[in-house]
Short mmCIF file of C-alpha atoms in Angstrom, two decimals:
data_model
loop_
_atom_site.label_atom_id
_atom_site.label_comp_id
_atom_site.label_asym_id
_atom_site.label_seq_id
_atom_site.Cartn_x
_atom_site.Cartn_y
_atom_site.Cartn_z
CA UNK A 6 -72.81 125.34 117.47
CA UNK A 7 -69.15 126.15 117.30
CA UNK A 8 -66.73 123.34 116.79
CA UNK A 9 -64.62 121.41 114.39
CA UNK A 10 -66.08 119.77 111.36
CA UNK A 11 -66.18 115.97 111.25
CA UNK A 12 -62.82 114.45 110.40
CA UNK A 13 -61.53 110.94 109.70
CA UNK A 14 -60.13 109.21 112.77
CA UNK A 15 -58.27 105.91 112.32
CA UNK A 16 -59.22 103.14 114.76
CA UNK A 17 -56.87 102.25 117.64
CA UNK A 18 -54.30 99.57 117.06
CA UNK A 19 -55.51 96.28 118.60
CA UNK A 20 -53.18 95.30 121.41
CA UNK A 21 -51.49 98.72 121.22
CA UNK A 22 -50.39 100.76 124.22
CA UNK A 23 -52.99 101.16 126.96
CA UNK A 24 -55.02 104.07 128.23
CA UNK A 25 -54.02 107.56 127.26
CA UNK A 26 -51.21 106.51 124.93
CA UNK A 27 -52.97 104.30 122.40
CA UNK A 28 -51.31 104.53 119.02
CA UNK A 29 -53.46 104.85 115.93
CA UNK A 30 -53.11 102.82 112.76
CA UNK A 31 -51.80 104.73 109.78
CA UNK A 32 -54.59 105.71 107.37
CA UNK A 33 -55.42 102.99 104.84
CA UNK A 34 -57.00 103.37 101.46
CA UNK A 35 -60.79 103.42 101.95
CA UNK A 36 -61.31 100.13 100.07
CA UNK A 37 -58.46 98.11 101.59
CA UNK A 38 -59.05 94.90 103.54
CA UNK A 39 -60.69 95.61 106.84
CA UNK A 40 -61.11 99.27 105.93
CA UNK A 41 -63.36 101.30 108.16
CA UNK A 42 -63.60 105.06 108.25
CA UNK A 43 -64.84 107.05 111.18
CA UNK A 44 -65.81 110.70 111.41
CA UNK A 45 -66.20 112.51 114.72
CA UNK A 46 -68.01 115.76 115.31
CA UNK A 47 -66.39 117.54 118.21
CA UNK A 48 -68.19 120.62 119.51
CA UNK A 49 -65.40 121.10 122.11
CA UNK A 50 -68.01 122.23 124.61
CA UNK A 51 -66.10 122.84 127.81
CA UNK A 52 -63.39 120.45 126.69
CA UNK A 53 -65.68 117.41 126.78
CA UNK A 54 -64.49 116.01 123.45
CA UNK A 55 -66.56 114.30 120.75
CA UNK A 56 -70.31 114.33 121.22
CA UNK A 57 -71.17 112.22 118.17
CA UNK A 58 -69.47 109.79 115.81
CA UNK A 59 -70.14 107.68 112.76
CA UNK A 60 -68.32 104.90 110.99
CA UNK A 61 -68.72 103.12 107.67
CA UNK A 62 -67.11 100.36 105.62
CA UNK A 63 -67.75 98.52 102.34
CA UNK A 64 -71.01 96.57 102.40
CA UNK A 65 -70.20 93.01 103.54
CA UNK A 66 -69.77 90.59 100.67
CA UNK A 67 -69.33 93.20 97.95
CA UNK A 68 -65.57 93.08 97.91
CA UNK A 69 -63.22 96.00 98.00
CA UNK A 70 -62.16 97.05 94.49
CA UNK A 71 -64.24 99.18 94.06
CA UNK A 72 -66.98 98.70 96.62
CA UNK A 73 -70.09 100.38 95.22
CA UNK A 74 -72.08 100.33 98.47
CA UNK A 75 -71.01 101.41 101.94
CA UNK A 76 -72.58 100.21 105.15
CA UNK A 77 -73.11 102.99 107.66
CA UNK A 78 -72.25 100.85 110.65
CA UNK A 79 -72.90 103.43 113.36
CA UNK A 80 -74.07 106.98 113.92
CA UNK A 81 -74.43 107.99 117.55
CA UNK A 82 -74.90 111.29 119.39
CA UNK A 83 -74.95 111.91 123.10
CA UNK A 84 -78.50 112.47 124.37
CA UNK A 85 -77.76 116.06 125.44
CA UNK A 86 -77.00 117.14 121.84
CA UNK A 87 -79.99 115.48 120.18
CA UNK A 88 -82.15 118.00 118.39
CA UNK A 89 -79.28 120.51 118.10
CA UNK A 90 -78.29 119.63 114.50
CA UNK A 91 -75.17 117.66 115.45
CA UNK A 92 -76.51 114.41 113.96
CA UNK A 93 -77.58 116.13 110.73
CA UNK A 94 -74.15 117.76 110.40
CA UNK A 95 -72.41 114.47 111.07
CA UNK A 96 -74.59 112.54 108.61
CA UNK A 97 -73.98 115.20 105.95
CA UNK A 98 -70.21 115.07 106.51
CA UNK A 99 -70.28 111.27 106.51
CA UNK A 100 -72.19 111.28 103.21
CA UNK A 101 -69.50 113.58 101.76
CA UNK A 102 -66.78 111.23 103.00
CA UNK A 103 -68.58 108.26 101.40
CA UNK A 104 -68.72 110.03 98.03
CA UNK A 105 -65.07 111.09 98.36
CA UNK A 106 -64.13 107.46 99.11
CA UNK A 107 -65.81 106.37 95.85
CA UNK A 108 -69.00 104.78 97.14
CA UNK A 109 -72.10 105.15 94.93
CA UNK A 110 -74.72 104.17 97.51
CA UNK A 111 -75.03 103.72 101.25
CA UNK A 112 -77.13 101.38 103.33
CA UNK A 113 -77.74 100.91 107.04
CA UNK A 114 -79.86 98.86 109.41
CA UNK A 115 -82.26 100.51 111.84
CA UNK A 116 -84.59 98.92 114.38
CA UNK A 117 -88.16 98.88 113.05
CA UNK A 118 -89.44 100.18 116.38
CA UNK A 119 -87.03 103.14 116.49
CA UNK A 120 -89.38 105.76 115.04
CA UNK A 121 -87.06 108.66 115.90
CA UNK A 122 -84.10 107.14 114.01
CA UNK A 123 -86.31 106.19 111.07
CA UNK A 124 -87.61 109.78 110.79
CA UNK A 125 -84.04 111.08 111.03
CA UNK A 126 -82.81 108.87 108.17
CA UNK A 127 -85.90 109.49 106.06
CA UNK A 128 -85.46 113.28 106.42
CA UNK A 129 -81.90 112.77 105.11
CA UNK A 130 -83.08 110.95 101.98
CA UNK A 131 -82.65 107.36 103.11
CA UNK A 132 -85.54 105.00 102.34
CA UNK A 133 -86.46 101.52 103.54
CA UNK A 134 -85.79 99.18 100.61
CA UNK A 135 -87.97 96.26 101.72
CA UNK A 136 -85.20 94.12 103.25
CA UNK A 137 -85.50 93.21 106.91
CA UNK A 138 -83.97 90.81 109.40
CA UNK A 139 -85.39 89.41 112.61
CA UNK A 140 -83.20 88.22 115.43
CA UNK A 141 -83.97 87.00 118.89
CA UNK A 142 -81.88 88.61 121.59
CA UNK A 143 -82.45 88.15 125.29
CA UNK A 144 -85.76 86.45 124.60
CA UNK A 145 -87.04 89.36 122.48
CA UNK A 146 -87.55 89.33 118.73
CA UNK A 147 -86.00 92.40 117.14
CA UNK A 148 -86.62 93.49 113.57
CA UNK A 149 -84.22 95.66 111.64
CA UNK A 150 -85.04 97.40 108.37
CA UNK A 151 -82.49 98.19 105.71
CA UNK A 152 -82.41 101.81 104.54
CA UNK A 153 -80.57 102.88 101.37
CA UNK A 154 -79.60 106.04 99.56
CA UNK A 155 -78.09 106.64 96.13
CA UNK A 156 -75.18 108.99 96.81
CA UNK A 157 -74.93 110.25 93.23
CA UNK A 158 -78.40 111.80 93.00
#
């Protein structure tokens, strides 16, 4: 697929100008307070814009200087690009950005019942580490499993 490689995109400024003219925060050091990094893969298919994105930040509670573990907070692709390699390319670029930012490992939460996502992360070298959480939402119990990967291997 032709398109730009994933690139960091700073989050919008809260309370900034409205639609179409939202200002972006200046880039912060990756380990600063409230730091979050986002990468977007834009295939520029017919001018439709980004078709997938990811974001990460230091693992909660580990501090910032230096944060050894990153939490991959999100990785999403539009349904029409699933199976086309966009997610793999984005995850690979995100992993590179994590290493560049100084993280030594990455972790994420995935729903236990989401077999497709679990296979995706396992194919990329992430492994369930035995930690799980159960939450009740809308009357349903949901279990999430923590997946980890050493970035320096």
